């Protein structure tokens, strides 16, 4: 059977990354291309160079994101069946690129910058990876990047549930009301940027009532036609 490409997008805090990571545990010869983390790494590198969020709002219209990736020597490496990203040879830490500040900055930059060259790079990378693996893509604008995606999922959950999950992710270091405001702000930015668009092949999955990652992942697996996939 030919290798397939699965795109997974969703609302902020719905748990899409956890689902992706569970899928690569279950599905044979499958890797995760975390496009969201690639974008986060690029924006984080910009912020580390001294760029402020307020400045990013005004300066990103003409920025070619791929050129920023090249400028900071951002590399992609497949490690433990998923992609890790390196800035000038240093591993980009999950807690840094997933921080509240980085998340807001990504939502701002993603909807305004020129992503054309980065999307072309990603498309070629996916085609290359697909030769040897099933590829799960987590991120935004997946159908624009890779129209031939075999399955496209959009993960949703209630606002209350997403707040709860983000509070767990932040390990209590961010107050609940601040988490709520952050999610609402990011939702607005993502919606405005067109990142919550549903397509003809999009399968919407509501995981509000799922108590575990396994339950959420099962909802996705039920829609995928793959032999020898067992939970």
Short mmCIF file of C-alpha atoms in Angstrom, two decimals, residues 21-196:
data_model
loop_
_atom_site.label_atom_id
_atom_site.label_comp_id
_atom_site.label_asym_id
_atom_site.label_seq_id
_atom_site.Cartn_x
_atom_site.Cartn_y
_atom_site.Cartn_z
CA UNK A 21 2.14 11.88 18.74
CA UNK A 22 -0.19 9.06 19.72
CA UNK A 23 -0.81 8.26 16.05
CA UNK A 24 2.90 7.79 15.31
CA UNK A 25 3.04 5.30 18.18
CA UNK A 26 0.21 3.29 16.66
CA UNK A 27 0.71 3.51 12.90
CA UNK A 28 3.62 1.61 11.33
CA UNK A 29 6.45 3.48 9.53
CA UNK A 30 4.88 6.85 10.32
CA UNK A 31 6.56 10.16 11.14
CA UNK A 32 5.26 13.49 12.40
CA UNK A 33 6.14 16.69 10.58
CA UNK A 34 5.25 19.37 13.10
CA UNK A 35 4.77 22.34 10.81
CA UNK A 36 3.44 24.40 13.67
CA UNK A 37 6.66 23.96 15.60
CA UNK A 38 8.73 24.85 12.53
CA UNK A 39 6.87 28.14 12.28
CA UNK A 40 7.18 28.66 16.02
CA UNK A 41 10.92 28.07 15.81
CA UNK A 42 11.32 30.65 13.05
CA UNK A 43 9.30 33.26 14.96
CA UNK A 44 11.07 32.42 18.22
CA UNK A 45 14.42 32.97 16.51
CA UNK A 46 13.18 36.37 15.35
CA UNK A 47 12.11 37.25 18.89
CA UNK A 48 15.43 36.09 20.33
CA UNK A 49 17.20 38.41 17.91
CA UNK A 50 15.46 41.35 19.58
CA UNK A 51 12.22 41.67 17.65
CA UNK A 52 9.27 42.67 19.85
CA UNK A 53 5.71 41.44 19.29
CA UNK A 54 4.46 44.99 18.68
CA UNK A 55 7.14 45.46 16.02
CA UNK A 56 6.27 42.15 14.37
CA UNK A 57 2.73 43.44 13.82
CA UNK A 58 4.09 46.21 11.61
CA UNK A 59 7.07 44.53 9.98
CA UNK A 60 5.85 41.13 8.79
CA UNK A 61 3.86 42.06 5.66
CA UNK A 62 6.94 41.94 3.45
CA UNK A 63 8.95 39.27 5.29
CA UNK A 64 9.71 36.06 3.40
CA UNK A 65 9.52 33.51 6.22
CA UNK A 66 11.73 30.99 4.36
CA UNK A 67 14.48 33.62 4.13
CA UNK A 68 14.25 34.05 7.92
CA UNK A 69 14.54 30.29 8.32
CA UNK A 70 17.70 30.31 6.21
CA UNK A 71 19.13 33.37 7.96
CA UNK A 72 18.99 31.68 11.37
CA UNK A 73 20.25 28.36 9.95
CA UNK A 74 17.14 26.52 11.11
CA UNK A 75 17.51 22.80 10.42
CA UNK A 76 14.94 20.00 10.50
CA UNK A 77 15.96 16.60 11.85
CA UNK A 78 13.89 13.42 12.16
CA UNK A 79 14.42 12.07 15.68
CA UNK A 80 12.23 9.41 17.34
CA UNK A 81 9.80 9.52 14.41
CA UNK A 82 9.12 13.24 14.63
CA UNK A 83 10.73 16.47 13.59
CA UNK A 84 12.96 18.52 15.86
CA UNK A 85 14.21 21.96 14.92
CA UNK A 86 17.61 23.50 15.47
CA UNK A 87 18.60 27.18 15.48
CA UNK A 88 22.27 27.60 14.57
CA UNK A 89 22.89 24.04 15.77
CA UNK A 90 20.98 24.40 19.06
CA UNK A 91 17.79 22.39 19.66
CA UNK A 92 14.73 24.64 19.92
CA UNK A 93 13.19 23.73 23.28
CA UNK A 94 9.48 22.89 23.37
CA UNK A 95 8.80 25.10 26.41
CA UNK A 96 10.35 28.10 24.64
CA UNK A 97 8.58 27.84 21.31
CA UNK A 98 5.29 26.89 23.02
CA UNK A 99 5.38 29.85 25.43
CA UNK A 100 2.49 32.31 25.64
CA UNK A 101 4.57 35.07 24.03
CA UNK A 102 5.72 32.88 21.16
CA UNK A 103 2.17 31.61 20.58
CA UNK A 104 0.79 35.14 20.21
CA UNK A 105 3.67 36.15 17.95
CA UNK A 106 3.12 33.13 15.69
CA UNK A 107 -0.58 33.98 15.34
CA UNK A 108 0.37 37.53 14.31
CA UNK A 109 3.17 36.64 11.91
CA UNK A 110 1.49 33.61 10.34
CA UNK A 111 -1.40 35.60 8.92
CA UNK A 112 0.65 38.48 7.55
CA UNK A 113 4.06 37.30 6.32
CA UNK A 114 4.88 35.91 2.88
CA UNK A 115 4.75 32.12 3.30
CA UNK A 116 5.08 31.21 -0.39
CA UNK A 117 8.67 29.95 -0.36
CA UNK A 118 8.24 28.20 2.99
CA UNK A 119 5.15 26.37 1.72
CA UNK A 120 7.02 25.24 -1.40
CA UNK A 121 9.87 24.00 0.78
CA UNK A 122 7.39 22.10 2.98
CA UNK A 123 5.66 20.57 -0.05
CA UNK A 124 8.95 19.23 -1.39
CA UNK A 125 9.91 17.95 2.05
CA UNK A 126 6.60 16.07 2.41
CA UNK A 127 7.02 14.47 -1.02
CA UNK A 128 10.52 13.35 -0.06
CA UNK A 129 9.44 11.94 3.31
CA UNK A 130 6.45 10.16 1.76
CA UNK A 131 8.78 7.94 -0.25
CA UNK A 132 9.64 6.02 2.93
CA UNK A 133 6.99 6.92 5.52
CA UNK A 134 3.38 7.74 6.18
CA UNK A 135 3.50 11.44 7.01
CA UNK A 136 1.35 13.16 9.63
CA UNK A 137 1.40 16.94 9.31
CA UNK A 138 0.43 19.13 12.24
CA UNK A 139 0.06 22.85 11.63
CA UNK A 140 -1.92 25.48 9.74
CA UNK A 141 -2.87 25.91 6.06
CA UNK A 142 -2.15 22.23 5.40
CA UNK A 143 -4.47 22.00 2.41
CA UNK A 144 -2.81 25.04 0.90
CA UNK A 145 0.64 23.56 1.47
CA UNK A 146 -0.23 20.03 0.37
CA UNK A 147 -3.52 19.77 -1.57
CA UNK A 148 -2.99 16.03 -2.15
CA UNK A 149 -3.34 15.26 1.56
CA UNK A 150 -5.15 11.92 1.86
CA UNK A 151 -6.96 12.84 5.10
CA UNK A 152 -7.53 16.28 6.55
CA UNK A 153 -8.81 16.52 10.12
CA UNK A 154 -9.89 19.56 12.09
CA UNK A 155 -9.88 18.96 15.86
CA UNK A 156 -12.33 20.95 17.99
CA UNK A 157 -13.26 21.18 21.66
CA UNK A 158 -15.26 23.56 23.82
CA UNK A 159 -13.60 26.73 25.09
CA UNK A 160 -13.83 25.48 28.69
CA UNK A 161 -12.12 22.20 27.81
CA UNK A 162 -9.39 23.96 25.85
CA UNK A 163 -8.70 26.30 28.77
CA UNK A 164 -8.42 23.28 31.06
CA UNK A 165 -5.95 21.53 28.76
CA UNK A 166 -3.80 24.63 28.29
CA UNK A 167 -3.65 25.16 32.06
CA UNK A 168 -2.32 21.63 32.37
CA UNK A 169 0.23 22.30 29.63
CA UNK A 170 1.42 25.47 31.37
CA UNK A 171 1.71 23.49 34.65
CA UNK A 172 -0.14 26.15 36.62
CA UNK A 173 2.41 28.82 35.79
CA UNK A 174 -0.22 30.93 34.00
CA UNK A 175 -3.47 31.95 35.67
CA UNK A 176 -6.70 30.47 34.30
CA UNK A 177 -8.17 33.85 33.30
CA UNK A 178 -4.98 34.74 31.46
CA UNK A 179 -5.10 31.40 29.65
CA UNK A 180 -8.72 32.10 28.69
CA UNK A 181 -7.86 35.56 27.31
CA UNK A 182 -4.88 34.15 25.46
CA UNK A 183 -6.95 31.43 23.76
CA UNK A 184 -9.69 33.86 22.76
CA UNK A 185 -7.11 36.29 21.34
CA UNK A 186 -5.37 33.54 19.39
CA UNK A 187 -8.71 32.22 18.11
CA UNK A 188 -9.51 35.69 16.78
CA UNK A 189 -6.10 36.01 15.11
CA UNK A 190 -6.29 32.52 13.61
CA UNK A 191 -9.82 33.08 12.34
CA UNK A 192 -8.87 36.43 10.80
CA UNK A 193 -5.85 34.87 9.11
CA UNK A 194 -8.05 32.13 7.59
CA UNK A 195 -6.41 29.30 9.52
CA UNK A 196 -9.70 27.80 10.69
#
